[in-house]
Amino acid sequence: MEADYLGIKGKKALVTGSSRGVGKAIALALAEAGADVAVNYRSSAEEALDVVEEIREMGRDSLAIQADLAYPDQALNLMEKTTERFGELDLLVNNAAYFPTNWVKDISLKEWQKTLDVNLTAVFLCSKFLVNHALENEKKAKILNINSQAAFHGSTTGHAHYAASKGGMWTFTISLAREVADQGINVNGLALGIVETEMVKPLLKKDEEYYLDRIPKNEFAQPEEIADIAVFLLSEKADYITGATLDATGGMLMR
Ligand code: NDP
């Protein structure tokens, strides 16, 4: 019989924004640990279906769900479709994010609002749904919010709205964790530095040395190594961790 060291086997998971990048790596790592995983995307349907295929090849259930998390009704629909398919939901990873670049003097209200809608309001809506689902079913659950060093440092290169949304994610994580800690629901964060994905490729192309210099380890992270840390935080091994935001930044963020 296969060992279930992490206590993830048979768990039902949803990873938002998991058609590529960090979300894809977390979805695959969760499946490898034995979870069934719902894959969410906004526009990259083909990539999402490839992730679903990979998960099914591991013998786990998976489906791709299109939902643009800038829209509250689509966020709720995503949660409903996931629970309809799986019957239950144990693990939620709030990973999808909007990362526009602009100095404050040029940020439009629309851009500011969309950043908060995707990076904070959708996190609230999906988390609230999972909490109520877990409470109604008297089940344990875990939420992991993918955060950024920017939540603690603030932005250096034109991402004040993104940094503000991630700062909000941090205090939301703590607040919700405290609220539901004695009900078997863990809420944690994982703050990243620079991970080589599509999101930051344009920045790295422009000034790779500047970003490398900010990382004491002097290297960028790969999505797969971030996924391993995420899986630990979602596992039964991390049952006593709640309200924490773990920094996986190669030393870029030390606090
Ligand atoms: P990517 O841009 O590589 O991937 C983003 C994923 O989110 C895609 O699957 C994308 O799907 C999806 N997505 C984007 N917008 C929406 C939306 N409105 N609704 C639903 N899905 C959406 O990002 P990363 O993997 O780099 O980032 C993942 C997380 O890590 C984010 O929370 C980010 O803030 C955080 N992070 C990343 C860092 C990095 O250096 N990469 C640094 C610090 C934090 P689609 O293609 O269909 O739009």
XYZ file of C-alpha atoms and ligand atoms in Angstrom:
303
model
C 0.000 0.000 0.000
C 1.224 3.504 -0.886
C 2.374 5.543 2.099
C 0.526 8.774 2.804
C 3.220 10.569 4.760
C 1.687 14.016 4.124
C -1.940 13.057 4.770
C -2.973 14.519 1.404
C -4.087 11.333 -0.321
C -7.763 11.523 -1.341
C -8.052 15.207 -0.432
C -9.970 17.500 -2.791
C -8.145 20.660 -3.784
C -8.652 23.803 -5.835
C -5.741 25.929 -7.007
C -6.735 29.254 -8.558
C -4.694 30.324 -11.583
C -3.180 26.891 -12.106
C -2.851 26.742 -15.887
C 0.797 27.831 -15.629
C 3.530 29.119 -13.340
C 3.470 28.574 -9.591
C -0.206 27.505 -9.567
C 0.420 24.761 -12.121
C 3.393 23.453 -10.120
C 1.309 23.396 -6.911
C -1.576 21.606 -8.662
C 0.781 18.923 -9.994
C 2.595 18.515 -6.670
C -0.726 18.131 -4.826
C -1.817 15.485 -7.333
C 1.482 13.703 -6.885
C 0.805 13.671 -3.140
C -2.554 12.014 -3.888
C -5.088 14.850 -4.103
C -7.787 15.375 -6.723
C -7.263 18.878 -8.070
C -9.494 21.434 -9.804
C -7.532 23.653 -12.194
C -8.691 27.228 -12.668
C -7.714 29.580 -15.488
C -8.861 32.849 -17.002
C -7.950 32.559 -20.685
C -5.294 29.859 -21.163
C -7.675 26.934 -21.762
C -5.206 24.787 -23.652
C -2.570 24.989 -20.904
C -5.222 24.248 -18.256
C -6.358 21.135 -20.131
C -2.749 19.953 -20.337
C -2.453 20.258 -16.543
C -5.709 18.315 -16.120
C -4.367 15.613 -18.430
C -1.134 15.342 -16.427
C -3.090 15.010 -13.181
C -5.338 12.314 -14.636
C -2.258 10.432 -15.815
C -1.248 10.284 -12.145
C -4.546 8.508 -11.458
C -6.223 11.473 -9.764
C -9.444 13.266 -10.715
C -9.168 16.733 -12.226
C -11.149 19.278 -14.214
C -10.449 22.679 -15.711
C -12.756 25.530 -14.723
C -12.708 28.857 -16.525
C -13.366 31.784 -14.191
C -12.040 35.337 -14.321
C -11.532 36.185 -10.660
C -11.891 39.890 -11.374
C -15.629 39.138 -11.274
C -17.265 38.052 -7.980
C -19.950 35.954 -9.700
C -17.262 33.991 -11.565
C -15.308 33.422 -8.339
C -18.437 32.006 -6.689
C -19.228 29.914 -9.739
C -15.713 28.449 -9.563
C -16.272 27.359 -5.959
C -19.704 25.924 -6.751
C -18.460 23.956 -9.762
C -15.524 22.566 -7.783
C -17.673 21.354 -4.889
C -20.322 20.000 -7.274
C -17.703 17.841 -8.984
C -15.762 16.749 -5.896
C -18.665 16.686 -3.431
C -16.339 18.250 -0.896
C -13.305 20.520 -0.783
C -10.439 20.244 1.699
C -7.711 22.477 0.301
C -7.881 25.914 -1.320
C -4.848 27.681 -2.768
C -5.492 31.336 -3.581
C -2.767 31.736 -6.182
C -4.121 33.703 -9.188
C -2.981 37.307 -9.274
C -3.004 40.410 -11.414
C 0.386 42.128 -11.656
C 0.205 45.403 -13.574
C 3.110 47.858 -13.735
C 2.603 51.587 -13.259
C 3.800 54.350 -10.979
C 1.119 55.670 -8.632
C 0.898 58.937 -10.547
C -0.288 56.967 -13.587
C -2.447 54.231 -12.023
C -6.059 54.603 -13.136
C -8.903 53.878 -10.740
C -9.886 50.999 -13.026
C -6.443 49.389 -12.788
C -6.336 49.903 -9.005
C -9.788 48.350 -8.642
C -9.026 45.341 -10.837
C -5.860 44.625 -8.843
C -7.841 44.586 -5.605
C -10.673 42.584 -7.194
C -8.422 39.743 -8.366
C -5.817 39.757 -5.586
C -8.009 40.449 -2.572
C -11.773 40.331 -3.170
C -11.612 36.956 -4.925
C -9.435 35.638 -2.083
C -12.101 36.745 0.397
C -14.949 35.225 -1.633
C -13.267 31.862 -2.263
C -12.062 31.624 1.353
C -15.500 32.484 2.736
C -17.063 29.792 0.556
C -14.555 27.176 1.734
C -14.967 28.138 5.391
C -18.761 27.832 5.208
C -18.488 24.581 3.260
C -16.121 23.124 5.884
C -18.260 24.294 8.806
C -21.483 22.916 7.278
C -19.834 19.566 6.637
C -17.944 19.568 9.963
C -14.703 19.037 8.100
C -11.158 20.207 8.574
C -9.789 22.413 5.790
C -6.700 24.366 4.792
C -6.328 27.625 2.901
C -2.996 28.774 1.498
C -2.647 32.323 0.198
C 0.218 32.894 -2.214
C 1.757 36.185 -1.194
C 4.779 38.288 -2.123
C 7.722 39.975 -0.450
C 6.062 43.139 -1.794
C 3.426 42.844 0.964
C 6.177 43.583 3.505
C 8.735 45.633 1.543
C 6.312 47.601 -0.579
C 6.976 47.961 -4.280
C 10.244 49.224 -5.746
C 9.458 49.205 -9.457
C 5.908 50.448 -10.055
C 3.634 47.951 -8.342
C 2.097 49.917 -5.459
C -1.403 48.591 -6.186
C -0.151 44.998 -6.301
C 1.835 45.521 -3.068
C -1.232 47.035 -1.366
C -3.386 44.081 -2.420
C -0.819 41.611 -1.073
C -0.523 43.585 2.175
C -4.280 43.169 2.487
C -3.904 39.461 1.796
C -1.489 39.191 4.725
C -3.799 40.823 7.292
C -6.774 38.899 5.892
C -4.795 35.674 6.361
C -4.064 36.476 10.009
C -7.616 37.625 10.748
C -9.319 34.613 9.204
C -6.783 32.214 10.742
C -7.580 33.544 14.214
C -11.337 33.378 13.538
C -11.451 29.719 12.497
C -8.412 28.216 14.258
C -10.444 26.239 16.790
C -12.738 24.907 14.061
C -10.076 22.839 12.341
C -9.420 25.316 9.543
C -5.837 26.457 8.944
C -5.113 29.637 6.998
C -1.556 30.411 5.998
C 0.428 32.422 3.488
C 3.527 31.775 1.409
C 5.484 34.899 0.466
C 7.562 34.577 -2.690
C 10.509 36.625 -3.892
C 11.155 36.099 -7.582
C 10.049 32.916 -9.289
C 10.843 32.380 -12.962
C 7.374 32.502 -14.523
C 5.568 34.430 -17.261
C 4.512 37.012 -14.656
C 8.002 38.378 -14.117
C 9.681 37.465 -17.424
C 9.373 41.008 -18.843
C 10.977 42.476 -15.690
C 13.825 39.971 -15.709
C 14.420 40.585 -19.391
C 14.717 44.309 -18.722
C 17.071 44.178 -15.731
C 17.976 40.700 -14.541
C 21.052 41.883 -12.583
C 19.016 44.364 -10.514
C 16.676 41.599 -9.358
C 19.440 39.028 -8.772
C 21.320 41.565 -6.626
C 18.297 41.799 -4.331
C 18.400 38.058 -3.585
C 21.092 36.920 -1.111
C 20.982 33.412 -2.592
C 21.703 35.074 -5.924
C 19.264 32.903 -7.852
C 15.619 32.974 -8.863
C 13.229 30.306 -7.605
C 11.684 27.668 -9.837
C 7.933 26.975 -9.506
C 8.544 23.338 -8.530
C 10.580 24.192 -5.424
C 7.868 26.637 -4.315
C 5.272 23.890 -4.857
C 7.076 21.549 -2.451
C 6.858 24.170 0.295
C 3.184 24.805 -0.493
C 2.393 21.094 -0.261
C 4.023 20.941 3.174
C 1.871 23.860 4.397
C -1.235 22.079 3.054
C -0.283 18.762 4.602
C -1.198 17.264 7.962
C 2.434 17.816 8.968
C 1.607 21.532 9.205
C -1.542 21.158 11.335
C -0.069 23.318 14.095
C 0.826 26.169 11.734
C -1.887 28.762 11.250
C -1.834 32.507 10.633
C 1.755 32.250 9.426
C 3.180 33.610 6.218
C 6.276 31.653 5.382
C 8.935 33.475 3.363
C 10.384 31.510 0.441
C 12.427 34.284 -1.114
C 16.058 33.143 -1.184
C 16.640 35.746 1.526
C 15.137 38.642 -0.459
C 12.753 39.141 2.446
C 14.131 38.691 5.956
C 11.943 39.839 8.815
P 1.703 33.575 -13.827
O 1.392 34.863 -14.484
O 2.791 32.740 -14.363
O 0.379 32.677 -13.760
C -0.801 33.276 -13.321
C -1.909 32.262 -13.328
O -3.079 32.909 -12.801
C -2.284 31.757 -14.706
O -2.735 30.443 -14.617
C -3.395 32.713 -15.113
O -4.315 32.126 -16.038
C -4.104 32.914 -13.785
N -4.828 34.168 -13.701
C -4.365 35.414 -13.884
N -5.366 36.301 -13.736
C -6.470 35.603 -13.454
C -7.826 35.940 -13.208
N -8.244 37.206 -13.250
N -8.707 34.948 -12.940
C -8.306 33.651 -12.926
N -7.042 33.268 -13.161
C -6.145 34.232 -13.418
O 1.955 33.954 -12.288
P 2.947 33.316 -11.201
O 2.855 31.858 -11.269
O 4.252 33.993 -11.312
O 2.274 33.852 -9.840
C 1.544 33.024 -8.984
C 1.394 33.703 -7.634
O 2.683 33.947 -7.083
C 0.673 35.039 -7.653
O -0.148 35.150 -6.526
C 1.800 36.048 -7.557
O 1.392 37.269 -6.976
C 2.759 35.296 -6.658
N 4.127 35.780 -6.773
C 4.856 35.506 -7.897
C 6.147 35.982 -7.990
C 7.011 35.683 -9.148
O 8.187 36.129 -9.137
N 6.560 34.947 -10.171
C 6.741 36.793 -6.913
C 5.881 37.006 -5.794
C 4.625 36.507 -5.733
P -4.501 32.768 -17.515
O -3.207 32.501 -18.219
O -5.638 32.010 -18.095
O -4.751 34.217 -17.318
